[in-house]
C-alpha positions as a LaTeX table, in Angstrom:
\begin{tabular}{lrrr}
\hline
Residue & $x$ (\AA) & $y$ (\AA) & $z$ (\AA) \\
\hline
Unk1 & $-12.70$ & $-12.57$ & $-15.04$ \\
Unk2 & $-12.39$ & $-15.54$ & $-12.93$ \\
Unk3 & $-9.13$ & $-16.34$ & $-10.98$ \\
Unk4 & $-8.73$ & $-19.30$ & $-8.60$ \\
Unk5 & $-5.75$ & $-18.24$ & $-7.43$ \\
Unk6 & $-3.60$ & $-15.40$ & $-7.52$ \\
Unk7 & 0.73 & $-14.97$ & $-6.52$ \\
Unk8 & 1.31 & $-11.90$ & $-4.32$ \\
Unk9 & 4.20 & $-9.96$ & $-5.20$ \\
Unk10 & 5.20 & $-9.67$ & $-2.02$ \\
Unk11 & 7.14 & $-11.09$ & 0.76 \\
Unk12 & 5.42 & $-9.90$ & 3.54 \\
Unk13 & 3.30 & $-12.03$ & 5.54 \\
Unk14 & 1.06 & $-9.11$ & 7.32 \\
Unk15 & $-0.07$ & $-7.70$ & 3.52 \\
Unk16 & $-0.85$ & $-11.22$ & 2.80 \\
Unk17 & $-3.48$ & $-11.75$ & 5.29 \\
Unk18 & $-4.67$ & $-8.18$ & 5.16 \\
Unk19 & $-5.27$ & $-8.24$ & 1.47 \\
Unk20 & $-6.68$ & $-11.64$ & 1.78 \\
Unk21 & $-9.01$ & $-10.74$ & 3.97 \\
Unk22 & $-10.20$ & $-8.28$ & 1.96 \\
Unk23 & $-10.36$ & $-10.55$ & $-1.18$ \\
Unk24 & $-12.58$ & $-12.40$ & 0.66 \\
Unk25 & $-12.02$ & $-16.57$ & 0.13 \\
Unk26 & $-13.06$ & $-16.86$ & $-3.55$ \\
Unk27 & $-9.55$ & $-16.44$ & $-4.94$ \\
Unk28 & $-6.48$ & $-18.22$ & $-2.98$ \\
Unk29 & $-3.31$ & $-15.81$ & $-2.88$ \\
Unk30 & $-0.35$ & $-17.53$ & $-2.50$ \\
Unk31 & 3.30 & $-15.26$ & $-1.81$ \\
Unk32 & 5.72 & $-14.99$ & $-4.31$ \\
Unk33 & 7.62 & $-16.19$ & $-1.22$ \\
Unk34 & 6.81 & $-20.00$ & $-2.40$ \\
Unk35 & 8.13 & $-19.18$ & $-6.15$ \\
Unk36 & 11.42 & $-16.97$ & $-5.02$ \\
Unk37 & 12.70 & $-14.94$ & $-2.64$ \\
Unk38 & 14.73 & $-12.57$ & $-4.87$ \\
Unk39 & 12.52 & $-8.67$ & $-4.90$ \\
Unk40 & 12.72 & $-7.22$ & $-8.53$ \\
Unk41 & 14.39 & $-3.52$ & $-8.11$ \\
Unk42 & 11.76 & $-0.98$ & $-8.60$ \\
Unk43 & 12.97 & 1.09 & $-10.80$ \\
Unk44 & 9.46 & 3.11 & $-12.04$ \\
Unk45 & 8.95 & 6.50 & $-11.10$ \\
Unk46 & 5.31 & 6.02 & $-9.72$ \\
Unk47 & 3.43 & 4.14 & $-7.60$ \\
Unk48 & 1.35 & 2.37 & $-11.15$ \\
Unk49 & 5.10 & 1.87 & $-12.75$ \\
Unk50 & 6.57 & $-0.39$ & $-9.95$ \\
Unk51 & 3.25 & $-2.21$ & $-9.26$ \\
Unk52 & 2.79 & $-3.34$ & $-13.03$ \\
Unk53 & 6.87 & $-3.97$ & $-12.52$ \\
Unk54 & 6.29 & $-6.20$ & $-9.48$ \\
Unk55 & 3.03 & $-8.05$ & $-11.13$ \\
Unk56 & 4.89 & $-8.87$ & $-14.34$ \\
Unk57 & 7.94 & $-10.24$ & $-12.65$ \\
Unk58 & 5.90 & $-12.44$ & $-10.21$ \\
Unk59 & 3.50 & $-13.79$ & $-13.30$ \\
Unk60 & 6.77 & $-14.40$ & $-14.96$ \\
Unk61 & 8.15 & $-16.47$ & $-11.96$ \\
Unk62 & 5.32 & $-18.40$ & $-10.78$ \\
Unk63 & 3.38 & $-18.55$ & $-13.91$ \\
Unk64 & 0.28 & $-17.50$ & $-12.51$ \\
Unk65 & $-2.05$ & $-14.37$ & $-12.81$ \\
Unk66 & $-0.25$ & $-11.67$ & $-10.52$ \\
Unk67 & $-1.50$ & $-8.84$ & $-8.11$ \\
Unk68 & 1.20 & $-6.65$ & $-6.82$ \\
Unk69 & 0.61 & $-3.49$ & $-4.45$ \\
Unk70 & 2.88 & $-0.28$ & $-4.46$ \\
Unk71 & 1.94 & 2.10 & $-1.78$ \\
Unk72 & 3.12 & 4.84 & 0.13 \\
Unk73 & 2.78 & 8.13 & 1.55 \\
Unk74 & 2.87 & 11.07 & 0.40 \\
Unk75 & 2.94 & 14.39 & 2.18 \\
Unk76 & 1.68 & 17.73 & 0.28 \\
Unk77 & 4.02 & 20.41 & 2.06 \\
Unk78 & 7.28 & 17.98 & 0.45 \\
Unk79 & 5.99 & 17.88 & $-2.84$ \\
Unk80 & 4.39 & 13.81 & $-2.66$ \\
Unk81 & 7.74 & 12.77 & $-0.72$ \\
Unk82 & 8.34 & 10.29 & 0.09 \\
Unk83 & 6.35 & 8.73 & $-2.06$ \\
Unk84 & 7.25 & 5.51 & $-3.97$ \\
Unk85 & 10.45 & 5.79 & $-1.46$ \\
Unk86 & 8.07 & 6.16 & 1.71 \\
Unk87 & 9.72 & 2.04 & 2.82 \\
Unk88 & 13.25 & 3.10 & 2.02 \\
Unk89 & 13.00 & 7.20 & 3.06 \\
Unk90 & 15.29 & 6.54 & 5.97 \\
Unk91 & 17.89 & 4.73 & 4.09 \\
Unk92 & 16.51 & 1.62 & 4.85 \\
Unk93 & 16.75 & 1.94 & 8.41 \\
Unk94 & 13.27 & 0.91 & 9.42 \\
Unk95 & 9.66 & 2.18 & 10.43 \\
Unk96 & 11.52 & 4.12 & 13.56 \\
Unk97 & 14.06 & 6.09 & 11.52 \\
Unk98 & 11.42 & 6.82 & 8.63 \\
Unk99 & 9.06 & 8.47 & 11.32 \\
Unk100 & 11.69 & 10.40 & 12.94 \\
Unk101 & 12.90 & 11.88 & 9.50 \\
Unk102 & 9.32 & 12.95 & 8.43 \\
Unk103 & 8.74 & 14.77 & 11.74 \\
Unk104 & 12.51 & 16.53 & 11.36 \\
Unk105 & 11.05 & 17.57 & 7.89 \\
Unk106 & 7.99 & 18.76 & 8.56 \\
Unk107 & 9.24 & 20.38 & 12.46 \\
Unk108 & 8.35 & 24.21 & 12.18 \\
Unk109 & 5.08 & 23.55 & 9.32 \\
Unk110 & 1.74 & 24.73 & 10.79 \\
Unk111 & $-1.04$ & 21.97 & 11.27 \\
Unk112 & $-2.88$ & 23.93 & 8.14 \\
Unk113 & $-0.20$ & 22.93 & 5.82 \\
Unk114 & 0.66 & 19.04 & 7.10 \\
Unk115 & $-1.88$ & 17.69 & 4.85 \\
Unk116 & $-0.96$ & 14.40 & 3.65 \\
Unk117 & $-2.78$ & 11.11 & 1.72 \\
Unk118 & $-1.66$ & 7.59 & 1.82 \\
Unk119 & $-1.22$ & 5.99 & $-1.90$ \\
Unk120 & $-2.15$ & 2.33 & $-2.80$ \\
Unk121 & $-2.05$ & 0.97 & $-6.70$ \\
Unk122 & $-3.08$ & $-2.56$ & $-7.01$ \\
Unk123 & $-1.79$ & $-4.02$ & $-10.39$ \\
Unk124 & $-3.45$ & $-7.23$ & $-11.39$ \\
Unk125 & $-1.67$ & $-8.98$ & $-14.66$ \\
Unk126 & $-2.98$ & $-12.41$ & $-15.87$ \\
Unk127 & 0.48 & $-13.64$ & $-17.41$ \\
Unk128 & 3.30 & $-11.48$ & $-17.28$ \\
Unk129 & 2.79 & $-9.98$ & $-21.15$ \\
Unk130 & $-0.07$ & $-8.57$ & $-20.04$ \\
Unk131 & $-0.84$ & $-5.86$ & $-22.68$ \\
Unk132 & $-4.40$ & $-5.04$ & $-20.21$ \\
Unk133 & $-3.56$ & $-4.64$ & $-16.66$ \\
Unk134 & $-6.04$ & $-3.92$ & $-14.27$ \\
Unk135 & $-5.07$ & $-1.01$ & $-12.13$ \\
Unk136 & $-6.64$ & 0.44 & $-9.19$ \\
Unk137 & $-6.04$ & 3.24 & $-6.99$ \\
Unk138 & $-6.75$ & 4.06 & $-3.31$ \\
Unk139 & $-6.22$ & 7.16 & $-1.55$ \\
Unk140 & $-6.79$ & 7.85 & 1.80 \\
Unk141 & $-6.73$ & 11.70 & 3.25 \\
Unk142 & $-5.19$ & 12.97 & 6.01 \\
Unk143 & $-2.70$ & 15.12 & 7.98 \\
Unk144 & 0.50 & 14.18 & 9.83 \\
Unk145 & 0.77 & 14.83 & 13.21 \\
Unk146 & 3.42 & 16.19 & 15.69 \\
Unk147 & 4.46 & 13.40 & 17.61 \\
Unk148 & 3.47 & 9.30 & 17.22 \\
Unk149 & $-0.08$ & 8.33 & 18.37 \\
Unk150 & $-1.02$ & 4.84 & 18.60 \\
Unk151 & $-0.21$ & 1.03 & 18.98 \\
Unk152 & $-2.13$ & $-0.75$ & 15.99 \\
Unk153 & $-0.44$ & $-0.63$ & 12.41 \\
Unk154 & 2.93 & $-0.34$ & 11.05 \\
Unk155 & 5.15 & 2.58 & 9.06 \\
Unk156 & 3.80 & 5.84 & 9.12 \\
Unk157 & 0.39 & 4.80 & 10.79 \\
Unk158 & 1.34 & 6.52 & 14.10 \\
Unk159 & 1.85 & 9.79 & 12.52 \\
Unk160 & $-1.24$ & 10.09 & 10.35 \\
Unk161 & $-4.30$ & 11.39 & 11.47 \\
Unk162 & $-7.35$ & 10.34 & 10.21 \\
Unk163 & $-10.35$ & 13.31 & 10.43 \\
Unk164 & $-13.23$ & 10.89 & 10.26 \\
Unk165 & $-12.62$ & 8.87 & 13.16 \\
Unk166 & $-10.91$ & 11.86 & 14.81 \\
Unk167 & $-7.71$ & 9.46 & 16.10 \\
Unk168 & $-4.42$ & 8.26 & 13.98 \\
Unk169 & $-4.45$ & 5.19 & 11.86 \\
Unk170 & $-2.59$ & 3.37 & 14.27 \\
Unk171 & $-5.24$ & 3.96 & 17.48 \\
Unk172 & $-7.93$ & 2.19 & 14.89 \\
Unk173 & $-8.75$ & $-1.34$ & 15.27 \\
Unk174 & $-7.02$ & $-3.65$ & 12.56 \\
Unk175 & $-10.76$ & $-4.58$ & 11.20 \\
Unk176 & $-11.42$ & $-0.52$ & 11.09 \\
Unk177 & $-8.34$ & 0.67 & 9.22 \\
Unk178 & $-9.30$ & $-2.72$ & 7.08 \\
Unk179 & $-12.17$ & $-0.48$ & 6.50 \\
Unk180 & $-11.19$ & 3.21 & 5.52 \\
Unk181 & $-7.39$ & 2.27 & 4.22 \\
Unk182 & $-5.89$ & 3.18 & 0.93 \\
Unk183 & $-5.10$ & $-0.60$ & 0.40 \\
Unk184 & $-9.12$ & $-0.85$ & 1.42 \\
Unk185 & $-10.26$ & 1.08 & $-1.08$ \\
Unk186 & $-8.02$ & 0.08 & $-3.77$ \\
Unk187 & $-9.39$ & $-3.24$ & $-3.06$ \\
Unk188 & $-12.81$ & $-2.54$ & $-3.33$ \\
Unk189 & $-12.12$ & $-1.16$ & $-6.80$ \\
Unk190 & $-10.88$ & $-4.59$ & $-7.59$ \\
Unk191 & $-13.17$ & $-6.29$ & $-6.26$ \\
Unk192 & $-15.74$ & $-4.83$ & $-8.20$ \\
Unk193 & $-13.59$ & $-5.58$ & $-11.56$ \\
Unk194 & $-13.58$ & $-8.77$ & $-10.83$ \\
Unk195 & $-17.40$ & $-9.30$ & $-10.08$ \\
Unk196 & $-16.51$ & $-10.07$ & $-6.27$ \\
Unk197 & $-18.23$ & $-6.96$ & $-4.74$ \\
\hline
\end{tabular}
C-alpha cells in the first residue's frame, strides 16, 4: 500500500510529531485539526473499537486515508483499569489528578502485584467504509511505582517503571521512550505493513 499522506485523528500536536517521527518522511500526516475540531465520542469498549471509530470518522471528514491511535494504561491488580478511560480516569481533571487517583488505588498493593502494561492500537482505514482495516497493537510491560519519578513524558509516564532500562518512562530521553514505547512498537508493526520498515 502506498499513502502520500495520511489525517491524524487527533488533535494533539505532541502525538503528531512523535508518530511522525516514527513514520519516518515518506508519508505526510496532516491533523484532523485542519479538517475539524469537533472529537467523535468514543463510545467502543476497547482500545481496537474506538481507534477504528476515530479512523472512520476522520476518513469521513477529510476524505483521506486515516490512522487513529487509542492507547492507554492498564494496570493488572484493577482488572485493565483504566484502560480505554486511562485520559478521562480522573474525571477529566488532567495528568495530575489521574496520577494521584492511581496511586490512592493501588496505596497498600505490594510491588509483586503492581504489574502494569501500556496499550497502543493503531487503526489505519483508507476511506472511511473501510471493510479491511489495518490494526496494530503495542504493548509495553511494566510496573507502577510508589511515588512520581521523572521529568520527560506526559500522563502516567512518571509512575511507570520500565525494567529494561531500570528508570520510569518519564527519566528516558524523548528519542529512547521513541524507542521501547507501546506507540513505538505499534508503529513498527505498521510500518512493516506498509513496506516502510
Amino acid at each position: 500500500m502506498n499513502f502520500q499522506q495520511l489525517v491524524l485523528a487527533s488533535h494533539n500536536a505532541g502525538k503528531l510529531k512523535e508518530l511522525q517521527a516514527m513514520l519516518g518522511h515518506s508519508v505526510q500526516l496532516r491533523s484532523i485539526g485542519e479538517f475539524s475540531q469537533v472529537e467523535p465520542e468514543e463510545t467502543g469498549l476497547s482500545f481496537v473499537e474506538n481507534a477504528i471509530l476515530k479512523a472512520r470518522n476522520a476518513a469521513r471528514i477529510s476524505g483521506l486515508p486515516a490512522l487513529a491511535d487509542d492507547s492507554g494504561l492498564a494496570v493488572d491488580f484493577l482488572g485493565g483499569a483504566p484502560g480505554i478511560y486511562s485520559a478521562r480516569y480522573a474525571d477529566g481533571k488532567g495528568d495530575a489528578a489521574n496520577n494521584a487517583k492511581l496511586l490512592d488505588a493501588l496505596k497498600d498493593v505490594p510491588e509483586a502485584e503492581r504489574g502494569a502494561q501500556f496499550v497502543c492500537v493503531l487503526a489505519l482505514v483508507r476511506h472511511a467504509d473501510d471493510p479491511l482495516p489495518i490494526l496494530c497493537e503495542g504493548l509495553w510491560q511494566g510496573r507502577i511505582l510508589f511515588q512520581a519519578s521523572g521529568e520527560h513524558g506526559f500522563g502516567y509516564d512518571p509512575l511507570f517503571w520500565v525494567p529494561e532500562r531500570n528508570c520510569s518512562s518519564a527519566d528516558l530521553a524523548p528519542v529512547d521512550k521513541n524507542q521501547l514505547s507501546h506507540r513505538a512498537r505499534a508503529m513498527a508493526l505498521l510500518r512493516q505493513r506498509l513496506g516502510l520498515a
